[in-house]
PDB file of C-alpha atoms in Angstrom:
ATOM      1  CA  MET A   1      -2.893  11.271 -19.622  1.00 61.00           C
ATOM      2  CA  SER A   2      -5.141  13.473 -17.538  1.00 79.00           C
ATOM      3  CA  LEU A   3      -7.162  12.262 -14.571  1.00 89.00           C
ATOM      4  CA  ASN A   4     -10.434  12.823 -13.424  1.00 93.00           C
ATOM      5  CA  LYS A   5     -10.558  14.558  -9.947  1.00 96.00           C
ATOM      6  CA  GLU A   6     -13.574  14.235  -7.995  1.00 96.00           C
ATOM      7  CA  THR A   7     -15.403  13.814  -4.415  1.00 98.00           C
ATOM      8  CA  ILE A   8     -18.024  10.942  -4.371  1.00 98.00           C
ATOM      9  CA  ARG A   9     -20.219   9.727  -1.410  1.00 98.00           C
ATOM     10  CA  VAL A  10     -19.174   6.081  -0.033  1.00 97.00           C
ATOM     11  CA  MET A  11     -20.727   4.957   3.283  1.00 97.00           C
ATOM     12  CA  ASN A  12     -21.666   8.269   4.106  1.00 97.00           C
ATOM     13  CA  VAL A  13     -18.382   9.863   3.751  1.00 97.00           C
ATOM     14  CA  ASN A  14     -16.824  12.307   1.395  1.00 98.00           C
ATOM     15  CA  ILE A  15     -13.906  10.813  -0.306  1.00 98.00           C
ATOM     16  CA  TYR A  16     -11.808  12.613  -2.913  1.00 98.00           C
ATOM     17  CA  CYS A  17     -10.524  10.350  -5.683  1.00 97.00           C
ATOM     18  CA  GLU A  18      -8.452  10.605  -8.914  1.00 97.00           C
ATOM     19  CA  TYR A  19      -9.065   8.365 -11.494  1.00 97.00           C
ATOM     20  CA  ASN A  20      -9.111   7.130 -15.389  1.00 95.00           C
ATOM     21  CA  ILE A  21     -11.685   4.720 -16.064  1.00 92.00           C
ATOM     22  CA  SER A  22     -11.596   2.726 -19.313  1.00 90.00           C
ATOM     23  CA  GLU A  23     -11.902  -0.736 -20.615  1.00 91.00           C
ATOM     24  CA  LYS A  24      -8.565  -1.532 -19.068  1.00 95.00           C
ATOM     25  CA  PRO A  25      -7.668  -3.608 -15.906  1.00 96.00           C
ATOM     26  CA  PRO A  26      -8.533  -1.925 -12.981  1.00 97.00           C
ATOM     27  CA  LEU A  27      -5.958  -0.921 -10.360  1.00 98.00           C
ATOM     28  CA  ILE A  28      -7.189   0.994  -7.276  1.00 98.00           C
ATOM     29  CA  LEU A  29      -4.216   2.963  -5.242  1.00 98.00           C
ATOM     30  CA  ILE A  30      -4.248   3.273  -1.505  1.00 98.00           C
ATOM     31  CA  HIS A  31      -1.814   5.650   0.455  1.00 98.00           C
ATOM     32  CA  GLY A  32      -0.761   5.123   3.948  1.00 96.00           C
ATOM     33  CA  TYR A  33      -0.640   6.961   7.126  1.00 93.00           C
ATOM     34  CA  LEU A  34      -0.586  10.757   7.182  1.00 89.00           C
ATOM     35  CA  SER A  35      -0.697  10.594   3.494  1.00 94.00           C
ATOM     36  CA  SER A  36      -2.746  10.982   0.303  1.00 96.00           C
ATOM     37  CA  THR A  37      -3.123  10.529  -3.716  1.00 97.00           C
ATOM     38  CA  TYR A  38      -0.225  12.602  -3.825  1.00 96.00           C
ATOM     39  CA  THR A  39       1.972   9.233  -2.927  1.00 97.00           C
ATOM     40  CA  PHE A  40       1.240   8.161  -6.538  1.00 98.00           C
ATOM     41  CA  HIS A  41       1.805  11.442  -8.327  1.00 96.00           C
ATOM     42  CA  ARG A  42       4.804  10.360 -10.200  1.00 96.00           C
ATOM     43  CA  ILE A  43       3.294   7.119 -11.384  1.00 97.00           C
ATOM     44  CA  MET A  44      -0.528   7.582 -11.686  1.00 96.00           C
ATOM     45  CA  SER A  45      -0.232   8.952 -15.390  1.00 94.00           C
ATOM     46  CA  LYS A  46       2.428   6.414 -16.672  1.00 95.00           C
ATOM     47  CA  LEU A  47      -0.063   3.498 -14.844  1.00 97.00           C
ATOM     48  CA  SER A  48      -3.248   4.993 -16.443  1.00 95.00           C
ATOM     49  CA  GLU A  49      -1.701   4.335 -20.066  1.00 95.00           C
ATOM     50  CA  ASN A  50      -1.920   0.639 -19.415  1.00 96.00           C
ATOM     51  CA  TYR A  51      -4.787   0.363 -16.484  1.00 97.00           C
ATOM     52  CA  SER A  52      -7.902   2.019 -15.288  1.00 97.00           C
ATOM     53  CA  VAL A  53      -6.298   3.659 -12.162  1.00 97.00           C
ATOM     54  CA  ILE A  54      -8.575   5.030  -9.102  1.00 98.00           C
ATOM     55  CA  ALA A  55      -6.561   6.637  -6.452  1.00 98.00           C
ATOM     56  CA  ILE A  56      -8.237   7.589  -3.312  1.00 98.00           C
ATOM     57  CA  ASP A  57      -7.811   9.644   0.214  1.00 98.00           C
ATOM     58  CA  LEU A  58      -8.922   7.574   2.636  1.00 97.00           C
ATOM     59  CA  PRO A  59     -11.532   9.059   5.178  1.00 97.00           C
ATOM     60  CA  GLY A  60      -9.669  11.213   7.347  1.00 95.00           C
ATOM     61  CA  PHE A  61      -6.388  12.060   5.220  1.00 95.00           C
ATOM     62  CA  GLY A  62      -6.056  14.114   2.285  1.00 94.00           C
ATOM     63  CA  ARG A  63      -8.913  16.020   0.747  1.00 95.00           C
ATOM     64  CA  SER A  64     -11.346  13.493   1.947  1.00 97.00           C
ATOM     65  CA  GLU A  65     -13.917  14.082   4.796  1.00 96.00           C
ATOM     66  CA  LYS A  66     -12.501  13.998   8.423  1.00 94.00           C
ATOM     67  CA  SER A  67     -15.504  12.550   9.690  1.00 93.00           C
ATOM     68  CA  LYS A  68     -16.465  12.125  13.435  1.00 90.00           C
ATOM     69  CA  SER A  69     -18.866   9.233  12.404  1.00 93.00           C
ATOM     70  CA  PHE A  70     -16.856   7.008  10.440  1.00 95.00           C
ATOM     71  CA  ARG A  71     -15.277   4.054  11.961  1.00 95.00           C
ATOM     72  CA  TYR A  72     -11.215   4.013  11.390  1.00 95.00           C
ATOM     73  CA  SER A  73     -10.590   0.643  11.372  1.00 97.00           C
ATOM     74  CA  PHE A  74      -8.757  -1.686   9.067  1.00 97.00           C
ATOM     75  CA  GLU A  75     -11.900  -3.732   8.623  1.00 97.00           C
ATOM     76  CA  ASN A  76     -14.218  -0.720   7.684  1.00 97.00           C
ATOM     77  CA  TYR A  77     -11.279   0.688   5.381  1.00 98.00           C
ATOM     78  CA  ALA A  78     -11.598  -2.867   3.707  1.00 98.00           C
ATOM     79  CA  GLN A  79     -15.377  -2.347   3.256  1.00 98.00           C
ATOM     80  CA  LEU A  80     -15.017   1.297   2.032  1.00 98.00           C
ATOM     81  CA  ILE A  81     -12.850  -0.052  -1.123  1.00 98.00           C
ATOM     82  CA  LYS A  82     -15.441  -2.599  -1.665  1.00 98.00           C
ATOM     83  CA  GLU A  83     -17.914   0.123  -1.749  1.00 98.00           C
ATOM     84  CA  VAL A  84     -15.494   2.036  -4.004  1.00 98.00           C
ATOM     85  CA  MET A  85     -15.621  -0.641  -6.422  1.00 98.00           C
ATOM     86  CA  ASP A  86     -19.367  -1.090  -6.613  1.00 97.00           C
ATOM     87  CA  TYR A  87     -19.362   2.560  -7.109  1.00 97.00           C
ATOM     88  CA  PHE A  88     -17.294   2.241 -10.399  1.00 97.00           C
ATOM     89  CA  HIS A  89     -18.794  -0.866 -11.212  1.00 96.00           C
ATOM     90  CA  ILE A  90     -15.410  -2.978 -11.023  1.00 97.00           C
ATOM     91  CA  THR A  91     -15.801  -6.673  -9.804  1.00 97.00           C
ATOM     92  CA  ARG A  92     -12.356  -7.466  -9.554  1.00 97.00           C
ATOM     93  CA  VAL A  93      -9.178  -5.216  -9.120  1.00 98.00           C
ATOM     94  CA  THR A  94      -5.455  -5.250  -8.552  1.00 98.00           C
ATOM     95  CA  LEU A  95      -4.803  -3.377  -5.243  1.00 98.00           C
ATOM     96  CA  VAL A  96      -1.483  -1.086  -4.716  1.00 98.00           C
ATOM     97  CA  GLY A  97      -1.216  -0.460  -1.052  1.00 98.00           C
ATOM     98  CA  HIS A  98       1.632   2.081   0.169  1.00 98.00           C
ATOM     99  CA  SER A  99       2.625   1.617   3.868  1.00 98.00           C
ATOM    100  CA  MET A 100      -0.644   1.729   5.669  1.00 98.00           C
ATOM    101  CA  GLY A 101      -2.316   1.146   2.318  1.00 98.00           C
ATOM    102  CA  GLY A 102      -0.817  -2.005   2.113  1.00 98.00           C
ATOM    103  CA  GLN A 103      -1.984  -3.140   5.252  1.00 98.00           C
ATOM    104  CA  VAL A 104      -5.521  -1.772   4.146  1.00 98.00           C
ATOM    105  CA  SER A 105      -5.282  -3.836   1.044  1.00 98.00           C
ATOM    106  CA  LEU A 106      -4.401  -7.062   2.782  1.00 98.00           C
ATOM    107  CA  ASN A 107      -7.741  -6.767   5.089  1.00 98.00           C
ATOM    108  CA  VAL A 108      -9.618  -6.413   1.450  1.00 98.00           C
ATOM    109  CA  ALA A 109      -7.957  -9.506   0.318  1.00 98.00           C
ATOM    110  CA  LYS A 110      -8.823 -11.269   3.972  1.00 98.00           C
ATOM    111  CA  PHE A 111     -12.549 -10.099   3.905  1.00 98.00           C
ATOM    112  CA  TYR A 112     -13.597  -9.944   0.226  1.00 98.00           C
ATOM    113  CA  PRO A 113     -11.071 -12.360  -1.510  1.00 98.00           C
ATOM    114  CA  GLU A 114     -13.208 -12.854  -4.825  1.00 98.00           C
ATOM    115  CA  LYS A 115     -12.666  -9.074  -5.092  1.00 98.00           C
ATOM    116  CA  VAL A 116      -9.033  -8.764  -5.366  1.00 98.00           C
ATOM    117  CA  SER A 117      -7.062 -10.653  -8.153  1.00 98.00           C
ATOM    118  CA  LYS A 118      -3.539  -9.342  -7.056  1.00 98.00           C
ATOM    119  CA  LEU A 119      -1.733  -7.100  -4.401  1.00 98.00           C
ATOM    120  CA  ILE A 120       1.156  -5.168  -4.719  1.00 98.00           C
ATOM    121  CA  LEU A 121       2.478  -3.823  -1.450  1.00 98.00           C
ATOM    122  CA  LEU A 122       4.807  -0.981  -1.379  1.00 98.00           C
ATOM    123  CA  ASN A 123       6.693  -0.663   1.909  1.00 98.00           C
ATOM    124  CA  SER A 124       3.635  -1.926   3.611  1.00 98.00           C
ATOM    125  CA  SER A 125       3.090  -1.823   7.269  1.00 97.00           C
ATOM    126  CA  GLY A 126       3.141  -5.308   8.965  1.00 96.00           C
ATOM    127  CA  TYR A 127       2.906  -6.682  12.297  1.00 96.00           C
ATOM    128  CA  LEU A 128       2.097  -3.478  14.329  1.00 93.00           C
ATOM    129  CA  LYS A 129       0.203  -4.208  17.390  1.00 94.00           C
ATOM    130  CA  ARG A 130      -3.156  -2.296  18.387  1.00 90.00           C
ATOM    131  CA  ALA A 131      -2.396   1.221  20.347  1.00 86.00           C
ATOM    132  CA  ASN A 132      -2.298   0.279  24.167  1.00 84.00           C
ATOM    133  CA  GLN A 133      -5.160   0.187  26.387  1.00 88.00           C
ATOM    134  CA  LEU A 134      -4.214   3.344  28.268  1.00 83.00           C
ATOM    135  CA  LEU A 135      -3.744   5.233  25.532  1.00 81.00           C
ATOM    136  CA  ILE A 136      -6.877   4.493  23.930  1.00 80.00           C
ATOM    137  CA  LEU A 137      -8.645   5.449  27.338  1.00 81.00           C
ATOM    138  CA  SER A 138      -6.669   8.457  27.575  1.00 80.00           C
ATOM    139  CA  SER A 139      -7.833   9.458  24.044  1.00 78.00           C
ATOM    140  CA  TYR A 140     -11.594  10.006  25.553  1.00 72.00           C
ATOM    141  CA  LEU A 141     -10.079  12.572  27.794  1.00 69.00           C
ATOM    142  CA  PRO A 142     -11.411  16.408  27.326  1.00 73.00           C
ATOM    143  CA  PHE A 143      -9.071  18.424  25.046  1.00 71.00           C
ATOM    144  CA  PHE A 144      -7.021  15.461  24.100  1.00 73.00           C
ATOM    145  CA  HIS A 145      -7.332  16.537  20.663  1.00 68.00           C
ATOM    146  CA  ARG A 146      -5.414  19.632  21.413  1.00 69.00           C
ATOM    147  CA  TYR A 147      -2.607  17.342  22.572  1.00 63.00           C
ATOM    148  CA  VAL A 148      -3.012  15.309  19.053  1.00 67.00           C
ATOM    149  CA  HIS A 149      -2.734  18.736  17.558  1.00 63.00           C
ATOM    150  CA  TYR A 150       0.535  20.166  18.928  1.00 59.00           C
ATOM    151  CA  HIS A 151       2.044  16.666  18.379  1.00 65.00           C
ATOM    152  CA  ILE A 152       1.355  16.581  14.872  1.00 65.00           C
ATOM    153  CA  ASN A 153       2.572  19.916  14.126  1.00 65.00           C
ATOM    154  CA  LYS A 154       5.550  20.515  16.308  1.00 61.00           C
ATOM    155  CA  HIS A 155       7.348  18.368  13.729  1.00 66.00           C
ATOM    156  CA  ASP A 156       8.923  20.175  10.997  1.00 79.00           C
ATOM    157  CA  VAL A 157       7.181  18.908   7.493  1.00 86.00           C
ATOM    158  CA  LYS A 158      10.849  18.689   5.672  1.00 89.00           C
ATOM    159  CA  GLU A 159      12.443  16.772   8.521  1.00 88.00           C
ATOM    160  CA  GLU A 160       9.758  14.482   8.749  1.00 89.00           C
ATOM    161  CA  LEU A 161       9.843  14.145   4.794  1.00 93.00           C
ATOM    162  CA  LYS A 162      13.635  13.204   5.520  1.00 94.00           C
ATOM    163  CA  LYS A 163      12.932  10.378   7.474  1.00 94.00           C
ATOM    164  CA  VAL A 164      10.813   8.605   4.317  1.00 96.00           C
ATOM    165  CA  LEU A 165      13.146   9.610   1.699  1.00 97.00           C
ATOM    166  CA  PHE A 166      16.903   8.283   1.201  1.00 97.00           C
ATOM    167  CA  ASN A 167      17.565  10.905  -1.461  1.00 96.00           C
ATOM    168  CA  HIS A 168      16.724  14.186   0.367  1.00 96.00           C
ATOM    169  CA  SER A 169      17.235  16.302  -2.368  1.00 96.00           C
ATOM    170  CA  LEU A 170      13.822  15.205  -4.071  1.00 96.00           C
ATOM    171  CA  ILE A 171      11.876  17.331  -1.337  1.00 96.00           C
ATOM    172  CA  THR A 172      10.505  20.177  -3.009  1.00 95.00           C
ATOM    173  CA  ASP A 173       8.173  22.953  -1.611  1.00 93.00           C
ATOM    174  CA  GLU A 174       4.988  21.571  -3.446  1.00 94.00           C
ATOM    175  CA  MET A 175       5.779  18.040  -2.089  1.00 94.00           C
ATOM    176  CA  MET A 176       5.946  19.777   1.706  1.00 92.00           C
ATOM    177  CA  GLU A 177       2.989  21.704   0.810  1.00 91.00           C
ATOM    178  CA  GLU A 178       0.870  18.668  -0.132  1.00 92.00           C
ATOM    179  CA  TYR A 179       1.907  16.562   3.235  1.00 89.00           C
ATOM    180  CA  LYS A 180       1.449  19.810   5.503  1.00 87.00           C
ATOM    181  CA  ARG A 181      -2.036  20.977   3.966  1.00 84.00           C
ATOM    182  CA  PRO A 182      -4.032  18.147   5.696  1.00 79.00           C
ATOM    183  CA  LEU A 183      -2.557  18.532   9.048  1.00 77.00           C
ATOM    184  CA  LEU A 184      -3.939  22.221   9.384  1.00 78.00           C
ATOM    185  CA  GLU A 185      -7.486  21.126   9.176  1.00 80.00           C
ATOM    186  CA  LYS A 186      -9.397  21.518  12.256  1.00 80.00           C
ATOM    187  CA  ASP A 187     -11.098  18.113  12.282  1.00 83.00           C
ATOM    188  CA  PHE A 188      -7.716  16.279  11.272  1.00 84.00           C
ATOM    189  CA  PRO A 189      -6.852  15.561  14.957  1.00 84.00           C
ATOM    190  CA  HIS A 190     -10.293  14.178  15.626  1.00 83.00           C
ATOM    191  CA  SER A 191      -9.861  11.722  12.613  1.00 88.00           C
ATOM    192  CA  LEU A 192      -6.174  10.616  14.125  1.00 87.00           C
ATOM    193  CA  ILE A 193      -8.110  10.071  17.729  1.00 85.00           C
ATOM    194  CA  ARG A 194     -10.665   7.772  16.070  1.00 88.00           C
ATOM    195  CA  LEU A 195      -8.039   5.898  14.112  1.00 89.00           C
ATOM    196  CA  LEU A 196      -6.061   5.592  17.243  1.00 89.00           C
ATOM    197  CA  ARG A 197      -9.403   4.286  18.896  1.00 90.00           C
ATOM    198  CA  HIS A 198     -10.487   2.158  16.042  1.00 91.00           C
ATOM    199  CA  ARG A 199      -7.463   0.495  14.244  1.00 94.00           C
ATOM    200  CA  GLU A 200      -7.107  -3.226  15.057  1.00 95.00           C
ATOM    201  CA  GLY A 201      -3.452  -4.621  15.299  1.00 94.00           C
ATOM    202  CA  ASP A 202      -1.966  -5.777  11.684  1.00 97.00           C
ATOM    203  CA  LEU A 203      -2.962  -8.907  10.378  1.00 98.00           C
ATOM    204  CA  SER A 204      -1.494 -11.842  12.248  1.00 97.00           C
ATOM    205  CA  SER A 205       1.042 -14.348  10.475  1.00 97.00           C
ATOM    206  CA  GLN A 206      -1.937 -16.864  10.853  1.00 98.00           C
ATOM    207  CA  ASP A 207      -4.687 -14.532   8.859  1.00 98.00           C
ATOM    208  CA  LEU A 208      -1.401 -13.725   6.106  1.00 98.00           C
ATOM    209  CA  ASN A 209      -0.796 -17.593   5.790  1.00 98.00           C
ATOM    210  CA  GLN A 210      -4.709 -17.709   4.537  1.00 98.00           C
ATOM    211  CA  ILE A 211      -4.323 -15.024   2.217  1.00 98.00           C
ATOM    212  CA  TYR A 212      -3.460 -16.541  -1.224  1.00 98.00           C
ATOM    213  CA  THR A 213      -3.846 -13.969  -3.454  1.00 98.00           C
ATOM    214  CA  PRO A 214      -0.558 -13.188  -5.747  1.00 98.00           C
ATOM    215  CA  ALA A 215       1.215 -10.674  -4.014  1.00 98.00           C
ATOM    216  CA  LEU A 216       4.375  -8.566  -5.222  1.00 98.00           C
ATOM    217  CA  LEU A 217       5.995  -6.814  -2.445  1.00 98.00           C
ATOM    218  CA  ILE A 218       8.355  -3.663  -3.271  1.00 98.00           C
ATOM    219  CA  TRP A 219      10.650  -2.610  -0.884  1.00 98.00           C
ATOM    220  CA  GLY A 220      13.547   0.444  -0.374  1.00 98.00           C
ATOM    221  CA  LYS A 221      16.262  -1.122   1.675  1.00 97.00           C
ATOM    222  CA  GLN A 222      16.864   2.014   3.373  1.00 97.00           C
ATOM    223  CA  ASP A 223      13.403   2.212   4.626  1.00 98.00           C
ATOM    224  CA  GLU A 224      13.658   3.343   8.118  1.00 95.00           C
ATOM    225  CA  VAL A 225       9.803   3.626   8.746  1.00 96.00           C
ATOM    226  CA  VAL A 226       8.991   0.065   8.211  1.00 97.00           C
ATOM    227  CA  PRO A 227      12.298  -1.689   7.794  1.00 97.00           C
ATOM    228  CA  PHE A 228      13.004  -4.165   5.093  1.00 98.00           C
ATOM    229  CA  LYS A 229      13.104  -7.119   7.517  1.00 97.00           C
ATOM    230  CA  VAL A 230       9.328  -6.654   7.631  1.00 98.00           C
ATOM    231  CA  GLY A 231       9.038  -6.965   4.005  1.00 98.00           C
ATOM    232  CA  GLN A 232      11.130 -10.169   4.280  1.00 98.00           C
ATOM    233  CA  LYS A 233       8.539 -11.715   6.862  1.00 98.00           C
ATOM    234  CA  LEU A 234       5.431 -10.447   5.265  1.00 98.00           C
ATOM    235  CA  ALA A 235       6.867 -12.222   1.709  1.00 98.00           C
ATOM    236  CA  SER A 236       7.835 -15.501   3.797  1.00 98.00           C
ATOM    237  CA  GLU A 237       4.217 -15.498   5.297  1.00 98.00           C
ATOM    238  CA  LEU A 238       1.950 -14.941   2.345  1.00 98.00           C
ATOM    239  CA  PRO A 239       1.452 -18.137   0.564  1.00 98.00           C
ATOM    240  CA  ASN A 240       1.864 -16.614  -3.028  1.00 98.00           C
ATOM    241  CA  ALA A 241       4.230 -13.762  -2.400  1.00 98.00           C
ATOM    242  CA  ASN A 242       7.395 -12.748  -4.442  1.00 98.00           C
ATOM    243  CA  LEU A 243       9.882  -9.573  -2.582  1.00 98.00           C
ATOM    244  CA  ILE A 244      12.161  -6.980  -4.887  1.00 98.00           C
ATOM    245  CA  ALA A 245      14.051  -4.524  -3.021  1.00 98.00           C
ATOM    246  CA  TYR A 246      15.937  -1.434  -4.357  1.00 98.00           C
ATOM    247  CA  ASP A 247      19.275  -0.047  -2.760  1.00 97.00           C
ATOM    248  CA  GLN A 248      19.533   3.760  -2.189  1.00 96.00           C
ATOM    249  CA  ALA A 249      15.706   4.167  -1.381  1.00 98.00           C
ATOM    250  CA  GLY A 250      13.467   4.578   1.568  1.00 98.00           C
ATOM    251  CA  HIS A 251      10.035   4.490   2.615  1.00 98.00           C
ATOM    252  CA  LEU A 252       8.384   6.656   0.102  1.00 97.00           C
ATOM    253  CA  ILE A 253       9.567   4.458  -2.975  1.00 98.00           C
ATOM    254  CA  THR A 254       7.198   5.746  -5.262  1.00 98.00           C
ATOM    255  CA  GLU A 255       9.023   8.956  -5.117  1.00 97.00           C
ATOM    256  CA  GLU A 256      12.538   7.593  -5.257  1.00 98.00           C
ATOM    257  CA  LYS A 257      11.897   4.507  -7.846  1.00 98.00           C
ATOM    258  CA  PRO A 258       8.709   5.563 -10.013  1.00 98.00           C
ATOM    259  CA  VAL A 259       9.987   4.288 -13.359  1.00 98.00           C
ATOM    260  CA  GLU A 260      11.246   0.830 -11.326  1.00 98.00           C
ATOM    261  CA  VAL A 261       7.915   0.478  -9.565  1.00 98.00           C
ATOM    262  CA  VAL A 262       5.755   1.041 -12.863  1.00 98.00           C
ATOM    263  CA  GLU A 263       8.068  -1.380 -14.634  1.00 98.00           C
ATOM    264  CA  GLN A 264       7.539  -4.132 -11.812  1.00 98.00           C
ATOM    265  CA  ILE A 265       3.198  -3.287 -11.730  1.00 98.00           C
ATOM    266  CA  LEU A 266       3.332  -3.778 -15.264  1.00 97.00           C
ATOM    267  CA  LYS A 267       4.966  -7.195 -15.276  1.00 96.00           C
ATOM    268  CA  PHE A 268       3.157  -8.499 -12.468  1.00 97.00           C
ATOM    269  CA  ALA A 269      -0.351  -6.532 -12.713  1.00 85.00           C
TER     270      ALA A 269
END
């Protein structure tokens, strides 16, 4: 099933989205750090058979605007998701968040619980602290963006993908191109700097205890980015959560277990 691809204007930022709106129950897919809607390319069409699917590139990532005025905080990202819902005339939604997108999803559930019917967290980030104050202050130094540009481009994309995949044979030229392309944009380092300054720490245990939205956590047991023990802790602290884990799968669970992920979403959402 084909998806519409469009850039929309939300909160004074140009947001790239891929979507298929129908009368079916809505899902919003939220990618993680240094990623994009491409995270979900193996599951979007299949999900569209049963849901109205909207996948967005968060401001600063993918094909969305690398804004120098947007506040890159989780609370602001949560508001952005609410505004995207308003744009598409959606009142309640199931959120599917991968990695940092899981933390964004949790923030939507915290600030707008009436908007979220269910949460599906794929290898979600959790318990990360805010950047230390010295690093935040350093980000205001002249030419700090050059350091960031050097730092993000010194790593080989293929080697970085090996860290998020258990099965390295899944790495293709297309995948490497999709993950490398945004890194080459001149304003990308500025977005990362603003994220460094604005990003709060992940939600605390006390916050998580207050999120009663039904949640399904799906994890790759060989995740080297967000270890399985993080998923176990999240599942224990969210009052209404279940955790499912797959062996021989790393951080990028949508690439390694797409059929299984879709099956679990169909059962839960």
